[in-house]
Amino acid sequence: MPKVSSAHRAKRRRQILDGARKAFSRHGYEGATVPRLEKAIGLSRGAIFSYFPSKWDLFYALAEEDQARAGEIWLEEGFGGVLRHIAKERPEWIGVYFELTGMLRTRPELREQFLKRSPEVNARLVERVRAMQRTAELRDDLDAEQLGRFMGIVLDGIVVAVAAGAPVDIDPVIRLVSAAIAPQ
Amino acid sequence: MPKVSSAHRAKRRRQILDGARKAFSRHGYEGATVPRLEKAIGLSRGAIFSYFPSKWDLFYALAEEDQARAGEIWLEEGFGGVLRHIAKERPEWIGVYFELTGMLRTRPELREQFLKRSPEVNARLVERVRAMQRTAELRDDLDAEQLGRFMGIVLDGIVVAVAAGAPVDIDPVIRLVSAAIAPQ
Amino acid sequence: MPKVSSAHRAKRRRQILDGARKAFSRHGYEGATVPRLEKAIGLSRGAIFSYFPSKWDLFYALAEEDQARAGEIWLEEGFGGVLRHIAKERPEWIGVYFELTGMLRTRPELREQFLKRSPEVNARLVERVRAMQRTAELRDDLDAEQLGRFMGIVLDGIVVAVAAGAPVDIDPVIRLVSAAIAPQ
Amino acid sequence: MPKVSSAHRAKRRRQILDGARKAFSRHGYEGATVPRLEKAIGLSRGAIFSYFPSKWDLFYALAEEDQARAGEIWLEEGFGGVLRHIAKERPEWIGVYFELTGMLRTRPELREQFLKRSPEVNARLVERVRAMQRTAELRDDLDAEQLGRFMGIVLDGIVVAVAAGAPVDIDPVIRLVSAAIAPQ
DNA sequence: ACTGGCGGGACGTCCCGTTGAT
DNA sequence: ATCAACGGGACGTCCCGCCAGT
């Protein structure tokens, strides 16, 4: 017999995630101190840490959410769709993605944990590229993996640029990538 | 007349920069605590902080060095040259570059300070692109700025990938970028 | 007319005391955090703190229970009886007694509160010693208070030993104490 | 080339140990918060934790000192000597001993660590008891270990009594123990 | 009657940069 | 010039107890 309905809990959880995203994005992982998280979320330590056992777990939950969402968009709307989403998405999205990359960089144990997170989505993405090579929508003088990796690189590059606050005009980038991966 | 020769001072300064680069690269900015810097450098707090007023200044000096060097390579060996250098020199160069990006992201005041650091190199890069457009070595249906920005995005993306420890095969990337920016 | 029978309340109170004794004994006063108490008792904060205003009051109630019980056993079965009880009931009884001593040590205000708790039992114990001195069952070259204090010291020493987990063979101790307090 | 002479370091170490003993003794281990330690010692966290890696290590160093000292006194002046020392020693000595016992009680891993600390002194103490049994200075109808354990119990009991602030008259205790362990 | 969400204080640790000693 | 002792602030965590909600 909990004190509050599970709907209330779910709402609070969202409130915490949303506030935390703002804080992590604006200040980075280290810079998002607990007092700042409290302020951005609008709840106290006591509340926050009753939903997530530690700051790291809170951050990780955000990163997983985003990763899953990005995969879905890619599958549904293609690579251009992802780029467009990034460009118009609130920069909060970007901040967490960027911080995560940084943390994976210096902590090998996290890297492994995170890479085996959703191999299935990756496999489906590669499969889709291969199919498009067969129908001559994409160049086939390079491996599907290489094409996929290139798109990933552009994606990360855009994230960095947007994260750094640079104004990014997304359409030329899409045109350039299209030219890069078109049949030669 | 100082107590030690200026040659000695220069050598010490180099020693500090080199050790600090290792530490920042391996642990990130926050993770590179002063004790770790001391160990990587081989000198104690007192010495380090007599050459650089704070941890931040030390980091910033490294970032400036790298930025300048990257511009030079770009001018001398072209974009492919920069990519190849990144692929070769992986660890330390990349780490500082990546960390810097993260810090610029969350500290607007640094961003401004850093962006007006070497406008001259940027101008020369854009000018070179424009010249190549005139000689039909590059596509001219997009602005020189847009082409430059695209290359910058790919560059950042590679940095992220390399920084994250992913194995990056640089030649396919160069082929893809070439196709992207070639006259259509 | 209360919402639940007073029998129910008494049973709950017992449940709380018993669970709390386990927790305090196993972890010490500071180590018995409220979550641990909840788990050992099987009730939540709210219930516990509706029977006892604070963690300290809960602990204190336990200590009083034990103190009273020890006095009774001493009167009924003599000093050897107390020692034998300690040796038998080791774990939980001892833990609370020991923790109490520690807290009295550092909190003078508690000390006073606790020492004047059951002067009547103490008086009866001293009186019994005096009677046994008159019948030559105990040596009378020392004050009754001194004999009593000595037995208290041995008692505390046993508690410490048992509390520390040392294997204590109680019979030799009883023989030694008997020799100590026997008429010379 | 340290900043200060090793004599200075040794003096500081003593200052820290002495202040910490006061704080631990007065407030108990948990009650001796870092701010209280700072105040009792007269130095800041920075200083204290550069001499001892953690609060626990500081406490442990004190406990070891005391344990060693008690063993020496026992060997040099006999059991009565130890009791007399306890009785007149500043209560700081007692406090640490008492707190240690409490911690050994609830932390089995510490117990083992501490029990194998000085088996040599214990062996010498038992051997001395045995020798006195042979020369009929002590009763020999009980094992040397049992006699030793009894004295340990009395010792601990005294510590508890003194620690609890009770006025302990040591001479009657010595007379009682003497009678207990004398040949029957 | 009982639950557990929640506030906000305090904890031990560790960090950075100053400073006095060598 | 270089050292490391030291001050003191800030960190993430966890704790206790109040009280709103069931």
PDB file of N, CA and C in Angstrom, chain A residues 35-116:
ATOM      1  N   PRO A  35      23.159  20.121  -5.498  1.00  0.00           N
ATOM      2  CA  PRO A  35      22.323  21.317  -5.328  1.00  0.00           C
ATOM      3  C   PRO A  35      21.747  21.825  -6.647  1.00  0.00           C
ATOM      4  N   ARG A  36      22.546  21.800  -7.710  1.00  0.00           N
ATOM      5  CA  ARG A  36      22.012  22.240  -9.005  1.00  0.00           C
ATOM      6  C   ARG A  36      20.923  21.304  -9.500  1.00  0.00           C
ATOM      7  N   LEU A  37      21.144  20.010  -9.307  1.00  0.00           N
ATOM      8  CA  LEU A  37      20.092  19.071  -9.694  1.00  0.00           C
ATOM      9  C   LEU A  37      18.818  19.362  -8.910  1.00  0.00           C
ATOM     10  N   GLU A  38      18.959  19.567  -7.615  1.00  0.00           N
ATOM     11  CA  GLU A  38      17.780  19.874  -6.799  1.00  0.00           C
ATOM     12  C   GLU A  38      17.021  21.069  -7.373  1.00  0.00           C
ATOM     13  N   LYS A  39      17.785  22.093  -7.700  1.00  0.00           N
ATOM     14  CA  LYS A  39      17.135  23.313  -8.186  1.00  0.00           C
ATOM     15  C   LYS A  39      16.455  23.078  -9.534  1.00  0.00           C
ATOM     16  N   ALA A  40      17.175  22.396 -10.429  1.00  0.00           N
ATOM     17  CA  ALA A  40      16.603  22.166 -11.756  1.00  0.00           C
ATOM     18  C   ALA A  40      15.384  21.254 -11.692  1.00  0.00           C
ATOM     19  N   ILE A  41      15.405  20.319 -10.764  1.00  0.00           N
ATOM     20  CA  ILE A  41      14.314  19.350 -10.662  1.00  0.00           C
ATOM     21  C   ILE A  41      13.166  19.915  -9.829  1.00  0.00           C
ATOM     22  N   GLY A  42      13.523  20.695  -8.842  1.00  0.00           N
ATOM     23  CA  GLY A  42      12.489  21.232  -7.970  1.00  0.00           C
ATOM     24  C   GLY A  42      12.156  20.303  -6.811  1.00  0.00           C
ATOM     25  N   LEU A  43      13.058  19.361  -6.534  1.00  0.00           N
ATOM     26  CA  LEU A  43      12.859  18.468  -5.384  1.00  0.00           C
ATOM     27  C   LEU A  43      14.163  18.405  -4.607  1.00  0.00           C
ATOM     28  N   SER A  44      14.088  17.850  -3.417  1.00  0.00           N
ATOM     29  CA  SER A  44      15.279  17.780  -2.573  1.00  0.00           C
ATOM     30  C   SER A  44      16.000  16.453  -2.771  1.00  0.00           C
ATOM     31  N   ARG A  45      17.256  16.426  -2.302  1.00  0.00           N
ATOM     32  CA  ARG A  45      18.016  15.172  -2.279  1.00  0.00           C
ATOM     33  C   ARG A  45      17.178  13.983  -1.881  1.00  0.00           C
ATOM     34  N   GLY A  46      16.501  14.133  -0.758  1.00  0.00           N
ATOM     35  CA  GLY A  46      15.701  13.032  -0.221  1.00  0.00           C
ATOM     36  C   GLY A  46      14.787  12.441  -1.276  1.00  0.00           C
ATOM     37  N   ALA A  47      14.106  13.303  -2.022  1.00  0.00           N
ATOM     38  CA  ALA A  47      13.200  12.823  -3.057  1.00  0.00           C
ATOM     39  C   ALA A  47      13.965  12.197  -4.216  1.00  0.00           C
ATOM     40  N   ILE A  48      14.938  12.927  -4.711  1.00  0.00           N
ATOM     41  CA  ILE A  48      15.657  12.461  -5.902  1.00  0.00           C
ATOM     42  C   ILE A  48      16.277  11.096  -5.665  1.00  0.00           C
ATOM     43  N   PHE A  49      16.965  10.963  -4.542  1.00  0.00           N
ATOM     44  CA  PHE A  49      17.697   9.725  -4.302  1.00  0.00           C
ATOM     45  C   PHE A  49      16.794   8.607  -3.822  1.00  0.00           C
ATOM     46  N   SER A  50      15.504   8.895  -3.682  1.00  0.00           N
ATOM     47  CA  SER A  50      14.600   7.787  -3.420  1.00  0.00           C
ATOM     48  C   SER A  50      14.087   7.203  -4.743  1.00  0.00           C
ATOM     49  N   TYR A  51      14.313   7.913  -5.833  1.00  0.00           N
ATOM     50  CA  TYR A  51      13.937   7.378  -7.143  1.00  0.00           C
ATOM     51  C   TYR A  51      15.133   6.780  -7.873  1.00  0.00           C
ATOM     52  N   PHE A  52      16.304   7.351  -7.647  1.00  0.00           N
ATOM     53  CA  PHE A  52      17.516   6.842  -8.276  1.00  0.00           C
ATOM     54  C   PHE A  52      18.578   6.703  -7.200  1.00  0.00           C
ATOM     55  N   PRO A  53      19.217   5.555  -7.170  1.00  0.00           N
ATOM     56  CA  PRO A  53      20.138   5.312  -6.054  1.00  0.00           C
ATOM     57  C   PRO A  53      21.351   6.231  -6.035  1.00  0.00           C
ATOM     58  N   SER A  54      21.725   6.786  -7.167  1.00  0.00           N
ATOM     59  CA  SER A  54      22.888   7.672  -7.170  1.00  0.00           C
ATOM     60  C   SER A  54      22.813   8.594  -8.373  1.00  0.00           C
ATOM     61  N   LYS A  55      23.625   9.603  -8.349  1.00  0.00           N
ATOM     62  CA  LYS A  55      23.685  10.537  -9.461  1.00  0.00           C
ATOM     63  C   LYS A  55      24.001   9.810 -10.761  1.00  0.00           C
ATOM     64  N   TRP A  56      24.934   8.893 -10.688  1.00  0.00           N
ATOM     65  CA  TRP A  56      25.296   8.161 -11.887  1.00  0.00           C
ATOM     66  C   TRP A  56      24.107   7.394 -12.460  1.00  0.00           C
ATOM     67  N   ASP A  57      23.335   6.738 -11.611  1.00  0.00           N
ATOM     68  CA  ASP A  57      22.189   5.984 -12.101  1.00  0.00           C
ATOM     69  C   ASP A  57      21.173   6.901 -12.779  1.00  0.00           C
ATOM     70  N   LEU A  58      21.022   8.068 -12.232  1.00  0.00           N
ATOM     71  CA  LEU A  58      20.119   9.036 -12.843  1.00  0.00           C
ATOM     72  C   LEU A  58      20.599   9.408 -14.233  1.00  0.00           C
ATOM     73  N   PHE A  59      21.874   9.705 -14.327  1.00  0.00           N
ATOM     74  CA  PHE A  59      22.435  10.059 -15.634  1.00  0.00           C
ATOM     75  C   PHE A  59      22.295   8.912 -16.626  1.00  0.00           C
ATOM     76  N   TYR A  60      22.593   7.729 -16.148  1.00  0.00           N
ATOM     77  CA  TYR A  60      22.562   6.566 -17.015  1.00  0.00           C
ATOM     78  C   TYR A  60      21.155   6.315 -17.562  1.00  0.00           C
ATOM     79  N   ALA A  61      20.163   6.516 -16.722  1.00  0.00           N
ATOM     80  CA  ALA A  61      18.778   6.323 -17.171  1.00  0.00           C
ATOM     81  C   ALA A  61      18.471   7.270 -18.331  1.00  0.00           C
ATOM     82  N   LEU A  62      18.936   8.498 -18.224  1.00  0.00           N
ATOM     83  CA  LEU A  62      18.740   9.455 -19.309  1.00  0.00           C
ATOM     84  C   LEU A  62      19.425   8.985 -20.593  1.00  0.00           C
ATOM     85  N   ALA A  63      20.658   8.561 -20.443  1.00  0.00           N
ATOM     86  CA  ALA A  63      21.426   8.161 -21.617  1.00  0.00           C
ATOM     87  C   ALA A  63      20.745   6.989 -22.318  1.00  0.00           C
ATOM     88  N   GLU A  64      20.236   6.049 -21.562  1.00  0.00           N
ATOM     89  CA  GLU A  64      19.569   4.904 -22.171  1.00  0.00           C
ATOM     90  C   GLU A  64      18.315   5.330 -22.931  1.00  0.00           C
ATOM     91  N   GLU A  65      17.524   6.164 -22.290  1.00  0.00           N
ATOM     92  CA  GLU A  65      16.347   6.704 -22.966  1.00  0.00           C
ATOM     93  C   GLU A  65      16.703   7.264 -24.342  1.00  0.00           C
ATOM     94  N   ASP A  66      17.721   8.121 -24.360  1.00  0.00           N
ATOM     95  CA  ASP A  66      18.082   8.819 -25.583  1.00  0.00           C
ATOM     96  C   ASP A  66      18.570   7.855 -26.645  1.00  0.00           C
ATOM     97  N   GLN A  67      19.415   6.950 -26.210  1.00  0.00           N
ATOM     98  CA  GLN A  67      19.991   6.007 -27.155  1.00  0.00           C
ATOM     99  C   GLN A  67      18.886   5.212 -27.849  1.00  0.00           C
ATOM    100  N   ALA A  68      17.935   4.755 -27.046  1.00  0.00           N
ATOM    101  CA  ALA A  68      16.828   3.981 -27.613  1.00  0.00           C
ATOM    102  C   ALA A  68      16.052   4.832 -28.610  1.00  0.00           C
ATOM    103  N   ARG A  69      15.785   6.057 -28.236  1.00  0.00           N
ATOM    104  CA  ARG A  69      14.990   6.937 -29.092  1.00  0.00           C
ATOM    105  C   ARG A  69      15.694   7.224 -30.413  1.00  0.00           C
ATOM    106  N   ALA A  70      17.004   7.471 -30.343  1.00  0.00           N
ATOM    107  CA  ALA A  70      17.751   7.765 -31.563  1.00  0.00           C
ATOM    108  C   ALA A  70      17.685   6.585 -32.522  1.00  0.00           C
ATOM    109  N   GLY A  71      17.828   5.382 -31.999  1.00  0.00           N
ATOM    110  CA  GLY A  71      17.739   4.197 -32.851  1.00  0.00           C
ATOM    111  C   GLY A  71      16.392   4.109 -33.539  1.00  0.00           C
ATOM    112  N   GLU A  72      15.343   4.367 -32.795  1.00  0.00           N
ATOM    113  CA  GLU A  72      14.005   4.296 -33.390  1.00  0.00           C
ATOM    114  C   GLU A  72      13.832   5.302 -34.524  1.00  0.00           C
ATOM    115  N   ILE A  73      14.263   6.529 -34.253  1.00  0.00           N
ATOM    116  CA  ILE A  73      14.110   7.557 -35.288  1.00  0.00           C
ATOM    117  C   ILE A  73      14.874   7.171 -36.548  1.00  0.00           C
ATOM    118  N   TRP A  74      16.072   6.669 -36.340  1.00  0.00           N
ATOM    119  CA  TRP A  74      16.888   6.280 -37.495  1.00  0.00           C
ATOM    120  C   TRP A  74      16.135   5.247 -38.340  1.00  0.00           C
ATOM    121  N   LEU A  75      15.573   4.262 -37.641  1.00  0.00           N
ATOM    122  CA  LEU A  75      14.860   3.212 -38.369  1.00  0.00           C
ATOM    123  C   LEU A  75      13.608   3.760 -39.050  1.00  0.00           C
ATOM    124  N   GLU A  76      12.928   4.665 -38.401  1.00  0.00           N
ATOM    125  CA  GLU A  76      11.652   5.130 -38.937  1.00  0.00           C
ATOM    126  C   GLU A  76      11.812   6.198 -40.009  1.00  0.00           C
ATOM    127  N   GLU A  77      12.763   7.098 -39.796  1.00  0.00           N
ATOM    128  CA  GLU A  77      12.841   8.252 -40.689  1.00  0.00           C
ATOM    129  C   GLU A  77      14.158   8.330 -41.443  1.00  0.00           C
ATOM    130  N   GLY A  78      15.005   7.363 -41.249  1.00  0.00           N
ATOM    131  CA  GLY A  78      16.275   7.366 -41.952  1.00  0.00           C
ATOM    132  C   GLY A  78      17.286   8.325 -41.329  1.00  0.00           C
ATOM    133  N   PHE A  79      18.476   8.337 -41.926  1.00  0.00           N
ATOM    134  CA  PHE A  79      19.572   9.114 -41.356  1.00  0.00           C
ATOM    135  C   PHE A  79      19.252  10.602 -41.339  1.00  0.00           C
ATOM    136  N   GLY A  80      18.707  11.094 -42.435  1.00  0.00           N
ATOM    137  CA  GLY A  80      18.334  12.515 -42.488  1.00  0.00           C
ATOM    138  C   GLY A  80      17.378  12.873 -41.369  1.00  0.00           C
ATOM    139  N   GLY A  81      16.490  11.956 -41.058  1.00  0.00           N
ATOM    140  CA  GLY A  81      15.544  12.201 -39.969  1.00  0.00           C
ATOM    141  C   GLY A  81      16.265  12.423 -38.656  1.00  0.00           C
ATOM    142  N   VAL A  82      17.257  11.605 -38.393  1.00  0.00           N
ATOM    143  CA  VAL A  82      18.010  11.774 -37.143  1.00  0.00           C
ATOM    144  C   VAL A  82      18.669  13.142 -37.114  1.00  0.00           C
ATOM    145  N   LEU A  83      19.331  13.488 -38.227  1.00  0.00           N
ATOM    146  CA  LEU A  83      20.012  14.787 -38.268  1.00  0.00           C
ATOM    147  C   LEU A  83      19.023  15.933 -38.028  1.00  0.00           C
ATOM    148  N   ARG A  84      17.876  15.843 -38.701  1.00  0.00           N
ATOM    149  CA  ARG A  84      16.896  16.919 -38.528  1.00  0.00           C
ATOM    150  C   ARG A  84      16.412  17.004 -37.079  1.00  0.00           C
ATOM    151  N   HIS A  85      16.202  15.835 -36.491  1.00  0.00           N
ATOM    152  CA  HIS A  85      15.771  15.851 -35.091  1.00  0.00           C
ATOM    153  C   HIS A  85      16.810  16.522 -34.204  1.00  0.00           C
ATOM    154  N   ILE A  86      18.056  16.141 -34.405  1.00  0.00           N
ATOM    155  CA  ILE A  86      19.116  16.740 -33.593  1.00  0.00           C
ATOM    156  C   ILE A  86      19.117  18.248 -33.741  1.00  0.00           C
ATOM    157  N   ALA A  87      18.979  18.680 -34.998  1.00  0.00           N
ATOM    158  CA  ALA A  87      19.077  20.112 -35.256  1.00  0.00           C
ATOM    159  C   ALA A  87      17.971  20.894 -34.565  1.00  0.00           C
ATOM    160  N   LYS A  88      16.778  20.298 -34.494  1.00  0.00           N
ATOM    161  CA  LYS A  88      15.703  21.103 -33.918  1.00  0.00           C
ATOM    162  C   LYS A  88      15.426  20.725 -32.455  1.00  0.00           C
ATOM    163  N   GLU A  89      15.888  19.556 -32.094  1.00  0.00           N
ATOM    164  CA  GLU A  89      15.687  19.088 -30.712  1.00  0.00           C
ATOM    165  C   GLU A  89      16.284  20.091 -29.742  1.00  0.00           C
ATOM    166  N   ARG A  90      15.666  20.197 -28.598  1.00  0.00           N
ATOM    167  CA  ARG A  90      16.253  21.028 -27.559  1.00  0.00           C
ATOM    168  C   ARG A  90      17.686  20.554 -27.268  1.00  0.00           C
ATOM    169  N   PRO A  91      18.571  21.455 -27.026  1.00  0.00           N
ATOM    170  CA  PRO A  91      19.961  21.050 -26.791  1.00  0.00           C
ATOM    171  C   PRO A  91      20.136  20.154 -25.567  1.00  0.00           C
ATOM    172  N   GLU A  92      19.123  20.014 -24.748  1.00  0.00           N
ATOM    173  CA  GLU A  92      19.246  19.104 -23.614  1.00  0.00           C
ATOM    174  C   GLU A  92      19.574  17.689 -24.068  1.00  0.00           C
ATOM    175  N   TRP A  93      18.927  17.321 -25.138  1.00  0.00           N
ATOM    176  CA  TRP A  93      19.151  16.001 -25.699  1.00  0.00           C
ATOM    177  C   TRP A  93      20.635  15.800 -25.989  1.00  0.00           C
ATOM    178  N   ILE A  94      21.181  16.793 -26.662  1.00  0.00           N
ATOM    179  CA  ILE A  94      22.573  16.737 -27.067  1.00  0.00           C
ATOM    180  C   ILE A  94      23.515  16.626 -25.881  1.00  0.00           C
ATOM    181  N   GLY A  95      23.240  17.416 -24.885  1.00  0.00           N
ATOM    182  CA  GLY A  95      24.157  17.490 -23.747  1.00  0.00           C
ATOM    183  C   GLY A  95      24.412  16.139 -23.135  1.00  0.00           C
ATOM    184  N   VAL A  96      23.344  15.398 -22.913  1.00  0.00           N
ATOM    185  CA  VAL A  96      23.520  14.090 -22.286  1.00  0.00           C
ATOM    186  C   VAL A  96      24.309  13.162 -23.186  1.00  0.00           C
ATOM    187  N   TYR A  97      23.968  13.168 -24.475  1.00  0.00           N
ATOM    188  CA  TYR A  97      24.685  12.318 -25.426  1.00  0.00           C
ATOM    189  C   TYR A  97      26.174  12.637 -25.391  1.00  0.00           C
ATOM    190  N   PHE A  98      26.461  13.934 -25.399  1.00  0.00           N
ATOM    191  CA  PHE A  98      27.863  14.339 -25.430  1.00  0.00           C
ATOM    192  C   PHE A  98      28.595  13.928 -24.153  1.00  0.00           C
ATOM    193  N   GLU A  99      27.984  14.183 -23.046  1.00  0.00           N
ATOM    194  CA  GLU A  99      28.612  13.822 -21.777  1.00  0.00           C
ATOM    195  C   GLU A  99      28.856  12.326 -21.684  1.00  0.00           C
ATOM    196  N   LEU A 100      27.889  11.570 -22.157  1.00  0.00           N
ATOM    197  CA  LEU A 100      28.044  10.122 -22.118  1.00  0.00           C
ATOM    198  C   LEU A 100      29.286   9.704 -22.895  1.00  0.00           C
ATOM    199  N   THR A 101      29.422  10.244 -24.103  1.00  0.00           N
ATOM    200  CA  THR A 101      30.596   9.907 -24.907  1.00  0.00           C
ATOM    201  C   THR A 101      31.878  10.182 -24.137  1.00  0.00           C
ATOM    202  N   GLY A 102      31.915  11.320 -23.490  1.00  0.00           N
ATOM    203  CA  GLY A 102      33.106  11.671 -22.723  1.00  0.00           C
ATOM    204  C   GLY A 102      33.389  10.673 -21.622  1.00  0.00           C
ATOM    205  N   MET A 103      32.333  10.212 -20.980  1.00  0.00           N
ATOM    206  CA  MET A 103      32.546   9.284 -19.875  1.00  0.00           C
ATOM    207  C   MET A 103      32.976   7.918 -20.392  1.00  0.00           C
ATOM    208  N   LEU A 104      32.394   7.507 -21.501  1.00  0.00           N
ATOM    209  CA  LEU A 104      32.816   6.230 -22.066  1.00  0.00           C
ATOM    210  C   LEU A 104      34.295   6.278 -22.436  1.00  0.00           C
ATOM    211  N   ARG A 105      34.721   7.482 -22.831  1.00  0.00           N
ATOM    212  CA  ARG A 105      36.107   7.649 -23.257  1.00  0.00           C
ATOM    213  C   ARG A 105      37.099   7.251 -22.167  1.00  0.00           C
ATOM    214  N   THR A 106      36.860   7.732 -20.945  1.00  0.00           N
ATOM    215  CA  THR A 106      37.866   7.506 -19.892  1.00  0.00           C
ATOM    216  C   THR A 106      37.531   6.335 -18.978  1.00  0.00           C
ATOM    217  N   ARG A 107      36.410   5.662 -19.195  1.00  0.00           N
ATOM    218  CA  ARG A 107      36.056   4.544 -18.308  1.00  0.00           C
ATOM    219  C   ARG A 107      35.724   3.292 -19.106  1.00  0.00           C
ATOM    220  N   PRO A 108      36.728   2.500 -19.355  1.00  0.00           N
ATOM    221  CA  PRO A 108      36.551   1.325 -20.215  1.00  0.00           C
ATOM    222  C   PRO A 108      35.423   0.416 -19.744  1.00  0.00           C
ATOM    223  N   GLU A 109      35.238   0.321 -18.441  1.00  0.00           N
ATOM    224  CA  GLU A 109      34.221  -0.620 -17.957  1.00  0.00           C
ATOM    225  C   GLU A 109      32.823  -0.163 -18.372  1.00  0.00           C
ATOM    226  N   LEU A 110      32.609   1.154 -18.410  1.00  0.00           N
ATOM    227  CA  LEU A 110      31.320   1.659 -18.870  1.00  0.00           C
ATOM    228  C   LEU A 110      31.148   1.401 -20.360  1.00  0.00           C
ATOM    229  N   ARG A 111      32.236   1.543 -21.063  1.00  0.00           N
ATOM    230  CA  ARG A 111      32.191   1.367 -22.513  1.00  0.00           C
ATOM    231  C   ARG A 111      31.584   0.007 -22.841  1.00  0.00           C
ATOM    232  N   GLU A 112      32.137  -1.027 -22.240  1.00  0.00           N
ATOM    233  CA  GLU A 112      31.638  -2.377 -22.522  1.00  0.00           C
ATOM    234  C   GLU A 112      30.171  -2.503 -22.151  1.00  0.00           C
ATOM    235  N   GLN A 113      29.861  -2.017 -20.966  1.00  0.00           N
ATOM    236  CA  GLN A 113      28.482  -2.096 -20.493  1.00  0.00           C
ATOM    237  C   GLN A 113      27.516  -1.460 -21.496  1.00  0.00           C
ATOM    238  N   PHE A 114      27.961  -0.353 -22.074  1.00  0.00           N
ATOM    239  CA  PHE A 114      27.044   0.397 -22.914  1.00  0.00           C
ATOM    240  C   PHE A 114      26.980  -0.148 -24.336  1.00  0.00           C
ATOM    241  N   LEU A 115      28.086  -0.689 -24.809  1.00  0.00           N
ATOM    242  CA  LEU A 115      28.104  -1.112 -26.213  1.00  0.00           C
ATOM    243  C   LEU A 115      27.220  -2.325 -26.446  1.00  0.00           C
ATOM    244  N   LYS A 116      27.067  -3.170 -25.442  1.00  0.00           N
ATOM    245  CA  LYS A 116      26.228  -4.352 -25.662  1.00  0.00           C
ATOM    246  C   LYS A 116      24.777  -4.087 -25.282  1.00  0.00           C
TER     247      LYS A 116
END
